[in-house]
GROMACS .gro file of C-alpha atoms in nm:
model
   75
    1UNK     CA    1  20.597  14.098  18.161
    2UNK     CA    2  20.805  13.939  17.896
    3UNK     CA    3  21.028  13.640  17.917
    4UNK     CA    4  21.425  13.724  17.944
    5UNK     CA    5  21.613  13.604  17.662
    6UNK     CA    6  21.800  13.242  17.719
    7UNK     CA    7  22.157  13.337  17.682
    8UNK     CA    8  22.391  13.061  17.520
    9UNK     CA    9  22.674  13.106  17.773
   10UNK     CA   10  22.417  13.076  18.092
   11UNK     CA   11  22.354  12.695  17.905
   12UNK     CA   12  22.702  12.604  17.961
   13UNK     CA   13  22.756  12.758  18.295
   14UNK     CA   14  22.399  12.606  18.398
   15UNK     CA   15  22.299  12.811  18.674
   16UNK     CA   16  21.956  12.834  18.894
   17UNK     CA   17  21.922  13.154  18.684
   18UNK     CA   18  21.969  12.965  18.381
   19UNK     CA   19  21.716  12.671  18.435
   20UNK     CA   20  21.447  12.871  18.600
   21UNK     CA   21  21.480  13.077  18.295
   22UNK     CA   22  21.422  12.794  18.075
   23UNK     CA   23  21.154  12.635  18.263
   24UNK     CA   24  20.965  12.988  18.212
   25UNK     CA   25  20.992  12.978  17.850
   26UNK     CA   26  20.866  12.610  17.864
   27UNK     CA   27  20.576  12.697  18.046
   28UNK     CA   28  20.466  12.984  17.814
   29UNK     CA   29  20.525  12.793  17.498
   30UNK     CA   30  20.273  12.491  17.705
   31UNK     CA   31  20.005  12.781  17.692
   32UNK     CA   32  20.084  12.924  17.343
   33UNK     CA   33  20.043  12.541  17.235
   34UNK     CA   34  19.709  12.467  17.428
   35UNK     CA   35  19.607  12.854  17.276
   36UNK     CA   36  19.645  12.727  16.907
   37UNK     CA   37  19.497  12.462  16.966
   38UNK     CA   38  19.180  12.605  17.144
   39UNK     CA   39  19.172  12.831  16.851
   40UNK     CA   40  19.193  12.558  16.591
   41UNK     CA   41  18.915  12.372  16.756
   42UNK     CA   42  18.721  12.740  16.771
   43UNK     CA   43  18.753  12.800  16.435
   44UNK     CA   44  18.659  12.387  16.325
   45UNK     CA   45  18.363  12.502  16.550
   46UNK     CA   46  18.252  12.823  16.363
   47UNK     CA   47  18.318  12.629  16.024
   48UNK     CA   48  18.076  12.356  16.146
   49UNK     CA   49  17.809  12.599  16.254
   50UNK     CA   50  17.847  12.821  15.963
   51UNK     CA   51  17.795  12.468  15.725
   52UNK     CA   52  17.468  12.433  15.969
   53UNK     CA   53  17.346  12.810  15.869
   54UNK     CA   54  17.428  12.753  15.484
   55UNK     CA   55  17.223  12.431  15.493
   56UNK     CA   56  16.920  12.611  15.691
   57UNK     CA   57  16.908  12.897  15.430
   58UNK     CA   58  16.874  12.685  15.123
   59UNK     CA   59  16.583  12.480  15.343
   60UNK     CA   60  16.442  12.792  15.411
   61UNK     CA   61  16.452  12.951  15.052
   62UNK     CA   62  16.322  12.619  14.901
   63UNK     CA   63  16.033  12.672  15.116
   64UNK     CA   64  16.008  13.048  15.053
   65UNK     CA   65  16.036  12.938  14.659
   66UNK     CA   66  15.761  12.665  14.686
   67UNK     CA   67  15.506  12.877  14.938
   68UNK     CA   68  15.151  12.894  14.782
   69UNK     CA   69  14.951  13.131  14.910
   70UNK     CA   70  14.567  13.054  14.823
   71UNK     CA   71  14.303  13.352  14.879
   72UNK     CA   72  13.963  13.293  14.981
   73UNK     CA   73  13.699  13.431  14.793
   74UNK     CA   74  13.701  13.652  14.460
   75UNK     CA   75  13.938  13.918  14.609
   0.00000   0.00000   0.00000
């Protein structure tokens, strides 16, 4: 269901119909706020792990890169 448009004239007259309109609209744009700003911490999140991942492939490939493998014996 989507919000009913906030008619200018309804401000002036002020009705029930008016402010219960109005306090709809506040309430969704409360939850589209707290929505961004889940997603902004989300995405801080993901950025942080993804920094974590980088950091653990170069530790891994310098290991990889330095890796000696000795063999035993003549073959």
């Amino acid at each position: 269901m989507g919000l009913l448009p906030l008619e200018f004239s309804d401000c002036l007259v002020d009705s029930p119909y008016f402010r219960e309109n109005l306090r709809a609209h506040e309430r969704q744009m409360d939850q589209t706020s707290h929505d961004i700003k889940t997603i902004i911490k989300d995405i801080g999140d993901v950025l942080d792990a993804a920094k974590t991942l980088s950091k653990a492939k170069r530790t891994l490939a310098s290991s990889m890169a330095n890796f000696q493998f000795d063999c035993l014996g003549t073959t």
